[in-house]
Amino acid sequence: MNVVVGYVPTPEGESALHHALEEARGRKARLLVVNTSRGDALVDERFADEGQMNLLRDRLTASGVDHEVIHGIHGRDASEEILSVARDRRADLIVVGLRRRSPVGKLILGSTGQRVLLEADCPVLAVKS
Amino acid sequence: MNTTATRSATRPRRQNRAELGVSLLLALVGAAVVIDAARLNVPYSQSDPVGPRTVPFIVGGLLLVCAVTLTVNVLRGGRGEAEEGEDVDLSAPTEWRVVLPLLGAFLANILLIDVLGWVISGAMLFWGSAWALGSRHPVRDAGISVALALVTFYGFYVGLGILLPAGVLEGVL
Amino acid sequence: MDVWSSLLDGFATALTPMNMLYALVGVLLGTAVGVLPGLGPAMTVALLLPVTFALEPASAFIMFAGIYYGGMYGGSTTSILLNTPGESSSVVTAIEGHKMAKAGRAAQALATAAIGSFIAGTIGTLLLVVCAPVVVKFAVSLGNPSYLAIMVLSLLAVTAVLGNSRLRGFCALGLGLAVGLVGSDPVTGQQRLTFGMPLLVDGIDIVVVAVAIFAVGEALWVAAHLRRTAAHVIPVGQPWMGKEDWKRSWKPWLRGTAYGFPFGALPAGGAEIPTFLSYVTEKRLSKHPEEFGHGAIEGVAGPEAANNASAAGTLVPMLSLGLPTNATAAVMLAAFTQYGIQPGPLLFDREPKLVWALIASLFIGNVLLLVINLPLAPAWAKLLQIPRPYLYAGIVFFATLGAYSVNLQAFDLAILLVLGLLGFLMRRFGLPVLPLVLGVILGPRLEQQLRTSLQLSQGSISGLFSEPLAIVVYVIVALVLAWPLARRLRHGTSRSTIDTQQDAGPDVDAGDRGKVSSS
């Protein structure tokens, strides 16, 4: 059993992780935590740095859930990355965080959560911050 | 240090051969300058003893000398250092898959600008360039492209009094 | 007229609401491009050249002045917050600045950089006001042969001294001079290097050359090696400094200014040497030498001041002699020619209003920078989130637009592409671009001076040496050219002199990136 969660170091990312941990614990599943960036811009605050990754790892270890962290720049969107991990590992559940966006924001930016919801082959749990 | 060192160890040959192309370019330009200058008339004139040929001969000569010296330098192991930059990753090889589509977008704009007009060809240029550079949001990119092209078209017309070609949209804009 | 009353007139021009607006736009744009990766002030001014044709020359130059100083400031922001120095001149700032930021003192680092830049910029501009008219007075008394000699010196100095390889500098210079030859010969009217193309008869527009080399060439080069990274900006609140920081900063600011200005005014002086000298000096004089390498505030204050003072110094030869010594000054000089203004010693006489407005706007720009940048620093950091594809597609887009709008000819775009490819090749094979651009700008003027000089001597070469100053300058030229030979001769006997000289550059350059200088 595998649960995939898209993690970002923001409130919605934290609450996604929180729910993913509970789901994984309940299902006795392995938790795959994905944090990536396309590396498009010089600065990407959604890509966790070493300090944040260490905190994350500590938290995962403390939770006692079987886990794995996928972290790095592979030139793909976060949504593509999450979907491809879910496909390759035959995930039973994907957990994503959603943040509130204005209508204009939705139009211009699109969203990682939206793409995952539309394109995933397995159930998706969308969590609001 | 390490990146430069490994690079020079693994690809000295290719770099060398390619750099000889620079010598060739210099030699060609130098020769063109000299040959072009040689066909100029030099009317005798009190007011211009130097004449139109002197400076081209000097420049052509400089280029030919540079071509020869650079060839010698490269054959003896000299190497031009590629320029670094904030967004330049020299450890990766040249990405022709990015450069060629980018050049394609540029070339398409040159050919189309007078036919289609700036708004269409300029929007295509931005969209194509962004795609070549790795953006994968075609719809969002298209929106930005059209907006940029329209804003610059009207901005130049209203703000600067420069009428960019409207092309096929003549009368619409 | 008295210098100070001219300056007051300049302020009167620069302080009109419209011109203030242009100064503000320039400062904002300059800071933005300084912060953004891949864009420099030279590229920005080049991209804006076509847009400014519709403006009054004074307004355009007021804007350029803002971009010039703003660019210097913006570069230091990214050096400190991200450790990615955009310009070679802010490499030294990054050493201590980034360490300070990592240690939670980003606010102080940004503040000392901003205030130091302001002080150095203001003192530097005051020195410019004092020096430039003196240089002009001296330059006006020069005959053509001396002026020719000085032009040759500045061209050779930039070619031979800057950059890693003199040979490659001369290659670039030769190409630039060749591009400058294209068009009809000004005296006999014969076509040179036009290959029968009527569109080339007027020569290649300097705007197109500058945009091609600085913008298109750079975009292609970056595209070929696009870096994929995602960094974090070190969070920063409002920049501020404590009492102790002020006490440790003010002397380095003044010393940095003293280093920067003269180097900027020298041909080929540049900003790298004074920033480095300032760093070394502060390290030696500091009461806290152990802090160096771990975020010493003196190591930010001194080099930043040196950097800005050098930017002001560069304007002395540019305004008083018409000789640019860095890329941005070269493009600004090209702008003068675009407006039909002849740069050179007569500039102050013929265009006093323009020149003094430009100088006054430097003071204003400095104040604006301080007022705007201190509170806005966190906002500037947000700009770094623009995806690279948009950034470089935007550069290509605006480069095309600019080059096209000059004559509304698709032919210019073809030239833009060819020269852009040349710019790409030059970056690939380590040919410096500055000698090329200077060659294009100064080549035609050199030829004109040469022809006038020899006209007086009826073609005899001795005409070149008819003035004592010319002879002195040619001796310096000979020394500049012979210097590496002499060094090579001594290389056999004693290595030490070369080693100390070589250590200076790479040591600092290395930073995190690892750069090896070729000798």
mmCIF file of C-alpha atoms in Angstrom, chain B residues 118 151-166, chain C residues 48-55 401-409:
data_model
loop_
_atom_site.group_PDB
_atom_site.id
_atom_site.type_symbol
_atom_site.label_atom_id
_atom_site.label_comp_id
_atom_site.label_asym_id
_atom_site.label_seq_id
_atom_site.Cartn_x
_atom_site.Cartn_y
_atom_site.Cartn_z
ATOM 1 C CA TRP B 118 3.491 43.007 -35.129
ATOM 2 C CA VAL B 151 0.137 46.590 -25.151
ATOM 3 C CA THR B 152 3.348 47.301 -27.052
ATOM 4 C CA PHE B 153 1.443 47.973 -30.283
ATOM 5 C CA TYR B 154 -0.825 50.558 -28.709
ATOM 6 C CA GLY B 155 1.876 51.800 -26.345
ATOM 7 C CA PHE B 156 4.200 52.582 -29.241
ATOM 8 C CA TYR B 157 1.421 54.188 -31.231
ATOM 9 C CA VAL B 158 -0.109 56.301 -28.488
ATOM 10 C CA GLY B 159 2.961 56.932 -26.348
ATOM 11 C CA LEU B 160 5.714 57.244 -28.919
ATOM 12 C CA GLY B 161 3.904 57.942 -32.161
ATOM 13 C CA ILE B 162 5.458 54.894 -33.815
ATOM 14 C CA LEU B 163 2.995 52.891 -35.880
ATOM 15 C CA LEU B 164 4.090 49.277 -35.899
ATOM 16 C CA PRO B 165 2.752 47.297 -38.852
ATOM 17 C CA ALA B 166 -0.794 46.038 -38.296
ATOM 18 C CA LEU C 48 15.262 51.114 -23.940
ATOM 19 C CA LEU C 49 17.210 53.107 -26.560
ATOM 20 C CA PRO C 50 14.550 52.841 -29.254
ATOM 21 C CA VAL C 51 11.751 53.650 -26.846
ATOM 22 C CA THR C 52 13.439 56.858 -25.775
ATOM 23 C CA PHE C 53 13.733 58.369 -29.249
ATOM 24 C CA ALA C 54 10.366 59.912 -28.743
ATOM 25 C CA LEU C 55 11.527 61.588 -25.513
ATOM 26 C CA LEU C 401 10.634 45.233 -30.871
ATOM 27 C CA GLY C 402 13.417 47.721 -30.159
ATOM 28 C CA ALA C 403 15.526 46.891 -33.171
ATOM 29 C CA TYR C 404 12.492 46.835 -35.439
ATOM 30 C CA SER C 405 11.060 50.113 -34.268
ATOM 31 C CA VAL C 406 14.202 52.049 -35.269
ATOM 32 C CA ASN C 407 13.549 51.796 -39.018
ATOM 33 C CA LEU C 408 10.518 49.487 -39.245
ATOM 34 C CA GLN C 409 12.523 47.138 -41.461
#
